Amino acid sequence: MIQLRIAKRFGQGQRAFRLHVDFSLASEPQFAILFGASGSGKTLTLHCLAGLTKPDTGFLVVDDRVLFDSQHKICLPARARQIGYMFQDYALFPHLTVLQNVCYSQSHFFPTSIAKRERERCMELLQQLAIAHLEKRLPHELSGGQRQRVALARALYAKPKLLLLDEPFSALDPLLRGQLRHELKSILRQLELPTVIITHDPDDVDCFSGQIVLYAKGQARVIHDYAAKRAAHSTTTQCLLTLLADDIQSIDKPARSH
Amino acid sequence: MELSSIILPLELSLRVAGLATLFSFLFAMLLAFLLARKSGPIPAVIDALCTLPLVLPPTVIGYYLIIVLGRRGILGHALSELGINIIFSLKGAVIAATLVIFPLIYKSARAALEQVDQRLENAARTLGASELRVFLTISLPLASKGIIAGLILAFARGMGEFGATLMVAGNIPGKTQTLSLAIYAAFQAGDDATATLLVIITSFLCIFLLLTAEIILKLSAYLRKTK
């Protein structure tokens, strides 16, 4: 489903951050989880996938479609990639109503004018997500959970081929998190939409049980036998911590020998 | 004192400032769109050039305009062949004012546009929007308060334009004599009553405009807080 090999460098000298990731994800299972500490390059990877940041070198292929290839000078703009992106704090357009937010990817240029057909399709989607009654509200009038659904609806309305979720639950009340996690999972299951999820919450890893990509200091590796490794530990947190510690050691070793 | 000696300069000032604000606005928006969040030497040079009218004496701007647009000027010669004369006309006054107020509009627009949350613009991009659509439907509406406040300031400054206008458009009553020129003319002629009245009108107009700009800015700050 996703083949990815990218390098991106920010800053100079001691303070430089270098992202260097090379992995591929299968189309089954549906979910892939990028797990790791903040600042390890997870969001940057999603930005590169979505076309919001241009990698220095490498390539990106999603479903046999080349999105980026530095050798052949291919770089599709974000608008042409058909990748849905749900931002950490949802990034709803504050000056537009829920309906106008969700319909933003429509054919009309101005979001305030919505064709009847688009409106009907949008209302159907809002009903599916049980937020149809919020149609005319502005984002600041919504609760955290409602905002998340509007953001999801907005991303889904554009009919993406791949969905990226950047810490989908971190902006929510902890008590709401558990419930919304299972709801989101069942919605995405129904849609059969391949989804990449960023998180540093072990509960998310448990819930979305899919392919795990471990991030540490700008590097990443896919954990192929996660289920077996998980079984060897009593809790998910312990298992992930052990795996991460291995990674950090292996990254630091060659650095020390310099 | 004749009523026309008050009304005519007032009307001319409003017309010149209005047109200059409109043209400056359109040009500033075009430039802001093209240079949005770009870094490097070319945008930096253009940025500096766009600020130049703010620091140069208006007479210097007037002089440049005469060189370019005068009858023997580079552009002016070609235009006068076409029967268009800019020097000593209202067009000249509008062009002079446009140039002088451009930095006010451009700078405040750039500042307001840079305040817009980049994630919102990125969200629009992932939803299939072109750069122009992102600019017109996301960035511009969200920066509108700051831009409008800049427009009002620029309009007020345009009404008071003196130096560049005098050099390019002259001081022809009823044709190019704006408020500030009329005040100078009345004062020179010893017509203190007219001068005083024009000064009072100008002052009140500017105070009104500044208050409006202030209220718009306060209102937007307040609205942002309640969100």
CSV table of C-alpha atoms in Angstrom, one decimal:
chain,number,residue,atom,x,y,z
A,1,MET,CA,0.0,0.0,0.0
A,2,ILE,CA,2.6,2.6,1.1
A,3,GLN,CA,6.3,2.5,0.1
A,4,LEU,CA,8.3,5.2,1.6
A,5,ARG,CA,11.9,6.2,1.7
A,6,ILE,CA,12.6,9.8,2.5
A,7,ALA,CA,15.3,12.0,4.0
A,8,LYS,CA,14.7,15.5,5.2
A,9,ARG,CA,17.1,17.7,7.1
A,10,PHE,CA,16.3,20.8,9.2
A,11,GLY,CA,18.8,23.2,10.7
A,12,GLN,CA,22.6,23.0,10.8
A,13,GLY,CA,25.3,21.4,13.1
A,14,GLN,CA,24.4,20.3,16.6
A,15,ARG,CA,20.8,21.4,16.4
A,16,ALA,CA,20.1,19.7,13.1
A,17,PHE,CA,17.2,17.3,12.9
A,18,ARG,CA,17.5,14.6,10.3
A,19,LEU,CA,14.6,12.4,9.3
A,20,HIS,CA,15.6,9.3,7.6
A,21,VAL,CA,12.9,6.7,7.2
A,22,ASP,CA,12.6,3.7,4.9
A,23,PHE,CA,9.7,1.3,5.3
A,24,SER,CA,6.7,-0.1,3.5
A,25,LEU,CA,3.2,-0.9,4.8
A,26,ALA,CA,0.9,-3.6,3.5
A,27,SER,CA,-2.7,-2.9,2.6
A,28,GLU,CA,-3.7,-5.4,5.3
A,29,PRO,CA,-4.3,-4.8,8.2
A,30,GLN,CA,-6.2,-1.6,7.5
A,31,PHE,CA,-4.5,0.4,10.3
A,32,ALA,CA,-0.9,1.4,10.6
A,33,ILE,CA,0.4,3.0,13.8
A,34,LEU,CA,3.3,5.4,14.0
A,35,PHE,CA,4.5,5.2,17.6
A,36,GLY,CA,7.2,7.2,19.3
A,37,ALA,CA,8.2,10.1,21.4
A,38,SER,CA,7.3,13.6,20.3
A,39,GLY,CA,10.0,15.1,18.1
A,40,SER,CA,10.9,11.7,16.6
A,41,GLY,CA,9.6,12.7,13.1
A,42,LYS,CA,6.1,11.1,13.0
A,43,THR,CA,4.3,14.3,12.0
A,44,LEU,CA,7.0,15.2,9.6
A,45,THR,CA,6.5,11.8,7.9
A,46,LEU,CA,2.8,12.4,7.5
A,47,HIS,CA,3.4,15.9,6.2
A,48,CYS,CA,5.7,14.5,3.5
A,49,LEU,CA,3.1,11.9,2.6
A,50,ALA,CA,0.3,14.5,2.4
A,51,GLY,CA,2.5,16.9,0.3
A,52,LEU,CA,2.7,19.6,2.9
A,53,THR,CA,6.5,19.3,3.3
A,54,LYS,CA,8.9,18.3,0.5
A,55,PRO,CA,11.5,15.7,1.4
A,56,ASP,CA,15.1,16.4,0.4
A,57,THR,CA,15.5,13.0,-1.3
A,58,GLY,CA,13.7,9.7,-1.7
A,59,PHE,CA,10.4,8.5,-3.0
A,60,LEU,CA,6.8,8.0,-1.9
A,61,VAL,CA,4.5,5.5,-3.5
A,62,VAL,CA,0.9,4.9,-2.4
A,63,ASP,CA,-1.2,2.2,-4.1
A,64,ASP,CA,1.3,2.1,-7.1
A,65,ARG,CA,0.9,5.9,-7.5
A,66,VAL,CA,4.2,7.8,-7.3
A,67,LEU,CA,3.6,10.9,-5.2
A,68,PHE,CA,7.2,11.9,-4.9
A,69,ASP,CA,10.4,10.8,-6.5
A,70,SER,CA,13.4,13.1,-6.1
A,71,GLN,CA,15.3,11.2,-8.9
A,72,HIS,CA,12.7,11.7,-11.5
A,73,LYS,CA,11.7,15.1,-10.2
A,74,ILE,CA,8.2,14.1,-9.4
A,75,CYS,CA,6.3,15.9,-6.6
A,76,LEU,CA,2.5,15.9,-6.7
A,77,PRO,CA,1.0,18.9,-4.9
A,78,ALA,CA,-1.0,18.2,-1.8
A,79,ARG,CA,-4.3,19.0,-3.6
A,80,ALA,CA,-3.7,16.2,-6.2
A,81,ARG,CA,-2.7,13.5,-3.7
A,82,GLN,CA,-6.1,12.3,-2.6
A,83,ILE,CA,-4.9,11.8,0.9
A,84,GLY,CA,-7.1,12.9,3.8
A,85,TYR,CA,-5.4,14.5,6.8
A,86,MET,CA,-7.0,15.0,10.2
A,87,PHE,CA,-4.9,17.5,12.2
A,88,GLN,CA,-4.1,17.1,15.8
A,89,ASP,CA,-6.4,19.9,16.9
A,90,TYR,CA,-8.6,19.3,13.9
A,91,ALA,CA,-7.9,22.6,12.1
A,92,LEU,CA,-11.5,23.4,11.4
A,93,PHE,CA,-12.0,26.6,9.4
A,94,PRO,CA,-13.2,29.0,12.2
A,95,HIS,CA,-15.1,31.3,9.8
A,96,LEU,CA,-17.1,28.5,8.2
A,97,THR,CA,-20.1,26.5,9.5
A,98,VAL,CA,-19.9,22.8,10.0
A,99,LEU,CA,-21.7,22.2,6.6
A,100,GLN,CA,-19.3,24.6,4.8
A,101,ASN,CA,-16.3,23.0,6.5
A,102,VAL,CA,-17.3,19.5,5.5
A,103,CYS,CA,-18.2,20.6,1.9
A,104,TYR,CA,-14.9,22.5,1.4
A,105,SER,CA,-13.6,20.0,-1.1
A,106,GLN,CA,-16.7,20.5,-3.3
A,107,SER,CA,-16.5,21.8,-6.9
A,108,HIS,CA,-17.7,25.4,-6.2
A,109,PHE,CA,-14.9,27.9,-5.6
A,110,PHE,CA,-16.4,29.7,-2.6
A,111,PRO,CA,-17.3,27.5,0.4
A,112,THR,CA,-20.4,29.7,1.1
A,113,SER,CA,-22.1,28.5,-2.1
A,114,ILE,CA,-22.9,24.8,-2.0
A,115,ALA,CA,-24.6,22.9,-4.8
A,116,LYS,CA,-27.8,21.0,-3.9
A,117,ARG,CA,-26.3,17.6,-4.8
A,118,GLU,CA,-23.2,18.3,-2.7
A,119,ARG,CA,-25.3,19.4,0.2
A,120,GLU,CA,-27.4,16.2,0.1
A,121,ARG,CA,-24.2,14.0,0.1
A,122,CYS,CA,-22.8,16.0,2.9
A,123,MET,CA,-26.0,15.7,5.0
A,124,GLU,CA,-25.9,12.0,4.5
A,125,LEU,CA,-22.4,11.8,5.8
A,126,LEU,CA,-23.3,14.1,8.8
A,127,GLN,CA,-26.2,11.8,9.6
A,128,GLN,CA,-23.9,8.7,9.5
A,129,LEU,CA,-21.7,10.4,12.0
A,130,ALA,CA,-24.6,11.6,14.1
A,131,ILE,CA,-23.7,15.3,13.7
A,132,ALA,CA,-26.4,16.4,11.2
A,133,HIS,CA,-28.0,18.7,13.8
A,134,LEU,CA,-24.8,20.7,14.0
A,135,GLU,CA,-24.9,21.7,10.4
A,136,LYS,CA,-25.2,25.4,10.9
A,137,ARG,CA,-22.9,25.8,13.9
A,138,LEU,CA,-19.4,27.4,13.9
A,139,PRO,CA,-16.4,25.4,15.1
A,140,HIS,CA,-16.0,27.4,18.3
A,141,GLU,CA,-19.6,26.4,19.3
A,142,LEU,CA,-18.7,22.6,19.2
A,143,SER,CA,-17.4,20.3,21.9
A,144,GLY,CA,-14.0,18.5,21.4
A,145,GLY,CA,-15.7,15.2,20.3
A,146,GLN,CA,-18.0,17.0,17.9
A,147,ARG,CA,-15.0,18.9,16.4
A,148,GLN,CA,-13.3,15.6,15.8
A,149,ARG,CA,-16.3,14.2,14.0
A,150,VAL,CA,-16.6,17.3,11.8
A,151,ALA,CA,-12.9,17.1,11.0
A,152,LEU,CA,-13.3,13.4,10.1
A,153,ALA,CA,-16.4,14.2,8.0
A,154,ARG,CA,-14.5,16.9,6.2
A,155,ALA,CA,-11.6,14.6,5.4
A,156,LEU,CA,-14.0,11.7,4.3
A,157,TYR,CA,-16.1,14.0,2.1
A,158,ALA,CA,-13.1,14.5,-0.2
A,159,LYS,CA,-13.1,10.7,-0.9
A,160,PRO,CA,-9.5,10.1,0.0
A,161,LYS,CA,-7.7,6.9,-0.9
A,162,LEU,CA,-5.7,7.1,2.3
A,163,LEU,CA,-6.4,8.7,5.6
A,164,LEU,CA,-3.8,10.2,8.0
A,165,LEU,CA,-4.7,10.9,11.6
A,166,ASP,CA,-2.3,12.9,13.7
A,167,GLU,CA,-2.9,12.1,17.3
A,168,PRO,CA,-6.6,11.9,16.8
A,169,PHE,CA,-7.5,11.8,20.6
A,170,SER,CA,-4.9,14.0,22.2
A,171,ALA,CA,-7.1,17.1,22.0
A,172,LEU,CA,-9.9,15.3,23.9
A,173,ASP,CA,-11.0,14.9,27.4
A,174,PRO,CA,-9.5,11.7,28.8
A,175,LEU,CA,-12.9,10.4,29.8
A,176,LEU,CA,-14.2,10.8,26.2
A,177,ARG,CA,-11.1,9.2,24.6
A,178,GLY,CA,-11.9,5.6,25.2
A,179,GLN,CA,-15.4,5.8,23.8
A,180,LEU,CA,-14.5,7.9,20.8
A,181,ARG,CA,-11.6,5.6,20.0
A,182,HIS,CA,-13.9,2.6,19.5
A,183,GLU,CA,-16.4,4.7,17.6
A,184,LEU,CA,-13.8,6.0,15.2
A,185,LYS,CA,-12.4,2.5,14.7
A,186,SER,CA,-15.8,1.1,13.8
A,187,ILE,CA,-16.5,4.0,11.4
A,188,LEU,CA,-13.2,3.5,9.6
A,189,ARG,CA,-13.7,-0.3,9.6
A,190,GLN,CA,-17.0,0.1,7.8
A,191,LEU,CA,-15.4,2.4,5.2
A,192,GLU,CA,-12.5,0.0,4.7
A,193,LEU,CA,-10.2,3.1,4.3
A,194,PRO,CA,-6.5,2.5,4.8
A,195,THR,CA,-5.5,4.7,7.7
A,196,VAL,CA,-2.2,5.7,9.2
A,197,ILE,CA,-2.4,6.9,12.8
A,198,ILE,CA,0.2,8.8,14.8
A,199,THR,CA,0.1,8.3,18.6
A,200,HIS,CA,2.1,8.1,21.7
A,201,ASP,CA,-0.7,6.6,23.7
A,202,PRO,CA,-0.4,2.8,24.3
A,203,ASP,CA,-4.2,2.6,24.5
A,204,ASP,CA,-4.4,3.7,20.9
A,205,VAL,CA,-2.0,0.9,19.9
A,206,ASP,CA,-4.1,-1.7,21.7
A,207,CYS,CA,-7.4,-0.5,20.1
A,208,PHE,CA,-6.3,-0.1,16.5
A,209,SER,CA,-4.1,-3.2,16.6
A,210,GLY,CA,-2.5,-3.0,13.2
A,211,GLN,CA,1.0,-2.6,11.7
A,212,ILE,CA,3.3,-0.9,14.1
A,213,VAL,CA,6.1,1.5,13.0
A,214,LEU,CA,8.4,2.6,15.8
A,215,TYR,CA,9.9,6.0,15.7
A,216,ALA,CA,13.0,7.2,17.5
A,217,LYS,CA,15.2,10.2,16.7
A,218,GLY,CA,14.2,10.6,13.1
A,219,GLN,CA,14.4,6.9,12.3
A,220,ALA,CA,11.7,4.3,12.0
A,221,ARG,CA,11.3,0.5,11.7
A,222,VAL,CA,8.3,-1.7,11.2
A,223,ILE,CA,7.7,-4.2,14.0
A,224,HIS,CA,6.7,-7.3,12.0
A,225,ASP,CA,6.1,-9.7,14.8
A,226,TYR,CA,4.4,-7.2,17.2
A,227,ALA,CA,1.7,-9.7,18.4
A,228,ALA,CA,4.4,-12.2,19.5
A,229,LYS,CA,6.4,-9.5,21.2
A,230,ARG,CA,3.3,-8.1,22.9
A,231,ALA,CA,2.5,-11.6,24.3
A,232,ALA,CA,5.9,-11.7,25.9
A,233,HIS,CA,5.2,-8.6,28.1
A,234,SER,CA,2.5,-8.1,30.6
A,235,THR,CA,1.4,-4.6,29.4
A,236,THR,CA,1.5,-2.8,26.1
A,237,THR,CA,3.4,0.1,27.6
A,238,GLN,CA,6.1,-2.3,28.8
A,239,CYS,CA,6.4,-4.0,25.4
A,240,LEU,CA,6.6,-0.6,23.6
A,241,LEU,CA,9.2,0.7,26.0
A,242,THR,CA,11.4,-2.3,25.6
A,243,LEU,CA,11.2,-2.1,21.8
A,244,LEU,CA,11.9,1.7,21.9
A,245,ALA,CA,14.9,1.2,24.2
A,246,ASP,CA,16.4,-1.3,21.6
A,247,ASP,CA,16.0,1.3,18.9
A,248,ILE,CA,17.6,4.1,20.7
A,249,GLN,CA,20.5,2.0,21.6
A,250,SER,CA,21.0,0.9,18.0
A,251,ILE,CA,20.8,4.5,16.8
A,252,ASP,CA,23.2,5.8,19.4
A,253,LYS,CA,25.9,3.1,19.0
A,254,PRO,CA,27.3,4.1,15.6
A,255,ALA,CA,27.2,7.8,16.7
A,256,ARG,CA,29.4,7.0,19.7
A,257,SER,CA,32.0,5.2,17.6
A,258,HIS,CA,32.8,8.4,15.7
B,1,MET,CA,-15.8,82.2,2.0
B,2,GLU,CA,-17.6,80.2,-0.7
B,3,LEU,CA,-19.1,76.8,0.0
B,4,SER,CA,-17.4,75.4,-3.1
B,5,SER,CA,-13.9,76.2,-1.6
B,6,ILE,CA,-14.8,73.7,1.1
B,7,ILE,CA,-16.8,71.1,-0.8
B,8,LEU,CA,-14.5,70.8,-3.8
B,9,PRO,CA,-11.3,70.0,-2.0
B,10,LEU,CA,-13.1,67.6,0.3
B,11,GLU,CA,-14.7,65.8,-2.6
B,12,LEU,CA,-11.4,65.6,-4.4
B,13,SER,CA,-9.6,64.3,-1.3
B,14,LEU,CA,-12.1,61.6,-0.8
B,15,ARG,CA,-12.0,60.6,-4.5
B,16,VAL,CA,-8.2,60.5,-4.6
B,17,ALA,CA,-7.9,58.6,-1.3
B,18,GLY,CA,-10.6,56.2,-2.2
B,19,LEU,CA,-9.2,55.4,-5.6
B,20,ALA,CA,-5.7,55.2,-4.3
B,21,THR,CA,-6.7,52.8,-1.5
B,22,LEU,CA,-8.5,50.6,-4.0
B,23,PHE,CA,-5.6,50.4,-6.4
B,24,SER,CA,-3.1,50.0,-3.7
B,25,PHE,CA,-5.2,47.2,-2.1
B,26,LEU,CA,-5.5,45.2,-5.4
B,27,PHE,CA,-1.7,45.5,-6.0
B,28,ALA,CA,-0.8,44.7,-2.4
B,29,MET,CA,-3.1,41.6,-2.5
B,30,LEU,CA,-1.5,40.4,-5.7
B,31,LEU,CA,2.0,40.8,-4.3
B,32,ALA,CA,1.1,39.3,-0.9
B,33,PHE,CA,-0.3,36.2,-2.7
B,34,LEU,CA,2.8,35.8,-4.9
B,35,LEU,CA,5.2,36.3,-2.0
B,36,ALA,CA,3.2,34.5,0.7
B,37,ARG,CA,5.6,32.7,3.1
B,38,LYS,CA,8.4,32.7,0.6
B,39,SER,CA,11.9,33.4,1.8
B,40,GLY,CA,15.1,34.1,-0.1
B,41,PRO,CA,16.8,37.2,-1.6
B,42,ILE,CA,14.1,38.1,-4.2
B,43,PRO,CA,11.2,38.4,-1.8
B,44,ALA,CA,13.4,40.2,0.6
B,45,VAL,CA,14.4,42.8,-2.0
B,46,ILE,CA,10.8,43.2,-3.1
B,47,ASP,CA,9.8,43.6,0.5
B,48,ALA,CA,12.3,46.3,1.0
B,49,LEU,CA,11.4,48.1,-2.2
B,50,CYS,CA,7.7,48.1,-1.1
B,51,THR,CA,8.6,49.8,2.2
B,52,LEU,CA,10.6,52.5,0.4
B,53,PRO,CA,7.7,55.0,-0.1
B,54,LEU,CA,7.3,54.9,3.7
B,55,VAL,CA,10.8,56.4,4.4
B,56,LEU,CA,11.4,58.4,1.2
B,57,PRO,CA,10.3,62.1,1.4
B,58,PRO,CA,7.1,62.5,-0.7
B,59,THR,CA,8.9,65.0,-2.9
B,60,VAL,CA,11.4,62.3,-3.9
B,61,ILE,CA,8.5,60.1,-4.9
B,62,GLY,CA,7.0,63.0,-6.8
B,63,TYR,CA,10.2,63.6,-8.6
B,64,TYR,CA,10.5,59.9,-9.7
B,65,LEU,CA,6.9,60.0,-10.9
B,66,ILE,CA,7.6,63.1,-13.0
B,67,ILE,CA,10.6,61.4,-14.5
B,68,VAL,CA,8.6,58.3,-15.4
B,69,LEU,CA,5.2,59.9,-16.2
B,70,GLY,CA,6.1,63.4,-17.3
B,71,ARG,CA,5.6,64.6,-20.9
B,72,ARG,CA,9.2,63.8,-21.7
B,73,GLY,CA,9.2,60.8,-19.3
B,74,ILE,CA,9.7,57.2,-20.3
B,75,LEU,CA,6.1,56.2,-19.9
B,76,GLY,CA,4.6,59.6,-20.1
B,77,HIS,CA,5.8,60.2,-23.6
B,78,ALA,CA,4.1,57.1,-24.9
B,79,LEU,CA,0.9,57.9,-23.0
B,80,SER,CA,0.7,61.5,-24.2
B,81,GLU,CA,0.9,60.1,-27.8
B,82,LEU,CA,-2.3,58.2,-26.9
B,83,GLY,CA,-3.8,61.4,-25.6
B,84,ILE,CA,-3.5,60.5,-21.9
B,85,ASN,CA,-1.9,63.1,-19.8
B,86,ILE,CA,-1.1,62.3,-16.2
B,87,ILE,CA,0.9,65.3,-14.9
B,88,PHE,CA,-1.3,68.0,-13.6
B,89,SER,CA,-4.4,65.8,-13.6
B,90,LEU,CA,-6.5,63.9,-11.1
B,91,LYS,CA,-4.9,60.7,-12.4
B,92,GLY,CA,-1.5,62.0,-11.3
B,93,ALA,CA,-2.9,62.8,-7.8
B,94,VAL,CA,-4.3,59.2,-7.6
B,95,ILE,CA,-1.0,57.6,-8.8
B,96,ALA,CA,1.0,59.7,-6.3
B,97,ALA,CA,-1.3,58.8,-3.4
B,98,THR,CA,-1.4,55.1,-4.4
B,99,LEU,CA,2.4,54.9,-4.2
B,100,VAL,CA,2.7,56.8,-0.9
B,101,ILE,CA,0.0,54.6,0.9
B,102,PHE,CA,1.1,51.3,-0.7
B,103,PRO,CA,3.5,50.3,2.1
B,104,LEU,CA,0.8,50.9,4.8
B,105,ILE,CA,-1.6,48.5,3.1
B,106,TYR,CA,1.0,46.0,2.0
B,107,LYS,CA,2.8,45.8,5.4
B,108,SER,CA,-0.4,45.4,7.4
B,109,ALA,CA,-1.7,42.8,5.0
B,110,ARG,CA,1.5,40.8,5.1
B,111,ALA,CA,1.5,40.9,8.9
B,112,ALA,CA,-2.2,39.9,9.1
B,113,LEU,CA,-1.7,37.1,6.6
B,114,GLU,CA,1.3,35.7,8.4
B,115,GLN,CA,-0.8,35.5,11.6
B,116,VAL,CA,-3.2,33.0,9.9
B,117,ASP,CA,-2.7,29.5,11.3
B,118,GLN,CA,-0.7,27.6,8.7
B,119,ARG,CA,-2.5,24.4,9.6
B,120,LEU,CA,-5.8,25.8,8.3
B,121,GLU,CA,-4.1,26.6,5.0
B,122,ASN,CA,-2.6,23.1,4.9
B,123,ALA,CA,-5.9,21.5,5.7
B,124,ALA,CA,-7.4,23.3,2.7
B,125,ARG,CA,-4.6,22.1,0.5
B,126,THR,CA,-5.2,18.4,1.5
B,127,LEU,CA,-8.8,19.0,0.7
B,128,GLY,CA,-7.9,19.7,-2.9
B,129,ALA,CA,-7.8,23.5,-2.9
B,130,SER,CA,-5.5,25.4,-5.3
B,131,GLU,CA,-3.1,28.0,-3.9
B,132,LEU,CA,-5.4,30.7,-5.2
B,133,ARG,CA,-8.5,29.1,-3.5
B,134,VAL,CA,-6.6,28.7,-0.2
B,135,PHE,CA,-5.7,32.4,-0.4
B,136,LEU,CA,-9.1,33.7,-1.3
B,137,THR,CA,-11.3,31.4,0.9
B,138,ILE,CA,-9.1,30.8,3.9
B,139,SER,CA,-6.2,33.2,4.4
B,140,LEU,CA,-7.9,36.4,3.2
B,141,PRO,CA,-11.1,36.0,5.3
B,142,LEU,CA,-9.1,35.1,8.4
B,143,ALA,CA,-6.8,38.1,7.9
B,144,SER,CA,-9.6,40.5,6.9
B,145,LYS,CA,-9.7,42.5,10.2
B,146,GLY,CA,-6.1,43.4,10.0
B,147,ILE,CA,-6.3,44.2,6.3
B,148,ILE,CA,-9.3,46.4,6.8
B,149,ALA,CA,-7.6,48.3,9.6
B,150,GLY,CA,-4.7,48.9,7.3
B,151,LEU,CA,-6.9,50.1,4.6
B,152,ILE,CA,-8.5,52.7,6.8
B,153,LEU,CA,-5.1,54.0,8.0
B,154,ALA,CA,-4.0,54.1,4.4
B,155,PHE,CA,-7.2,56.0,3.3
B,156,ALA,CA,-6.6,58.6,6.1
B,157,ARG,CA,-2.9,59.0,5.0
B,158,GLY,CA,-4.1,59.3,1.4
B,159,MET,CA,-6.4,62.1,2.2
B,160,GLY,CA,-3.6,64.0,3.7
B,161,GLU,CA,-1.1,63.4,0.9
B,162,PHE,CA,0.7,66.7,0.1
B,163,GLY,CA,4.2,66.5,-1.3
B,164,ALA,CA,4.0,63.9,-4.0
B,165,THR,CA,0.6,65.2,-5.1
B,166,LEU,CA,1.8,68.8,-5.3
B,167,MET,CA,4.7,67.8,-7.5
B,168,VAL,CA,2.8,65.5,-9.9
B,169,ALA,CA,-0.7,66.9,-10.0
B,170,GLY,CA,0.0,70.5,-9.1
B,171,ASN,CA,-2.4,72.7,-7.1
B,172,ILE,CA,-5.3,73.4,-9.5
B,173,PRO,CA,-8.5,74.4,-7.6
B,174,GLY,CA,-11.4,72.2,-8.5
B,175,LYS,CA,-9.2,69.8,-10.4
B,176,THR,CA,-6.3,68.6,-8.3
B,177,GLN,CA,-6.5,70.7,-5.2
B,178,THR,CA,-7.1,68.3,-2.4
B,179,LEU,CA,-7.8,69.2,1.3
B,180,SER,CA,-4.2,69.5,2.3
B,181,LEU,CA,-3.3,71.6,-0.8
B,182,ALA,CA,-6.3,73.8,-0.3
B,183,ILE,CA,-5.3,74.5,3.3
B,184,TYR,CA,-1.9,75.5,2.1
B,185,ALA,CA,-3.3,77.7,-0.6
B,186,ALA,CA,-5.8,79.4,1.7
B,187,PHE,CA,-3.2,80.0,4.3
B,188,GLN,CA,-0.8,81.5,1.7
B,189,ALA,CA,-3.6,83.7,0.4
B,190,GLY,CA,-4.3,84.9,4.0
B,191,ASP,CA,-7.8,83.4,3.9
B,192,ASP,CA,-7.6,82.2,7.5
B,193,ALA,CA,-11.3,81.4,7.9
B,194,THR,CA,-11.3,78.9,5.0
B,195,ALA,CA,-8.0,77.4,6.2
B,196,THR,CA,-9.3,76.9,9.8
B,197,LEU,CA,-12.5,75.3,8.6
B,198,LEU,CA,-10.6,72.9,6.3
B,199,VAL,CA,-8.2,72.1,9.1
B,200,ILE,CA,-11.1,71.2,11.4
B,201,ILE,CA,-12.8,69.1,8.8
B,202,THR,CA,-9.6,67.2,8.0
B,203,SER,CA,-8.8,66.6,11.7
B,204,PHE,CA,-12.3,65.3,12.5
B,205,LEU,CA,-12.3,63.0,9.5
B,206,CYS,CA,-8.9,61.6,10.4
B,207,ILE,CA,-9.9,61.1,14.1
B,208,PHE,CA,-13.0,59.3,12.9
B,209,LEU,CA,-11.1,57.0,10.6
B,210,LEU,CA,-8.5,56.2,13.3
B,211,LEU,CA,-11.2,55.4,15.8
B,212,THR,CA,-12.9,53.1,13.3
B,213,ALA,CA,-9.6,51.3,12.7
B,214,GLU,CA,-9.0,51.0,16.4
B,215,ILE,CA,-12.5,49.6,17.0
B,216,ILE,CA,-12.1,47.0,14.2
B,217,LEU,CA,-8.8,45.8,15.7
B,218,LYS,CA,-10.2,45.7,19.2
B,219,LEU,CA,-13.3,43.9,18.0
B,220,SER,CA,-11.2,41.2,16.2
B,221,ALA,CA,-9.0,40.7,19.2
B,222,TYR,CA,-12.1,40.3,21.4
B,223,LEU,CA,-13.7,37.9,19.0
B,224,ARG,CA,-10.5,35.8,18.9
B,225,LYS,CA,-10.5,35.6,22.7
B,226,THR,CA,-14.1,34.5,22.9
B,227,LYS,CA,-13.3,31.8,20.4
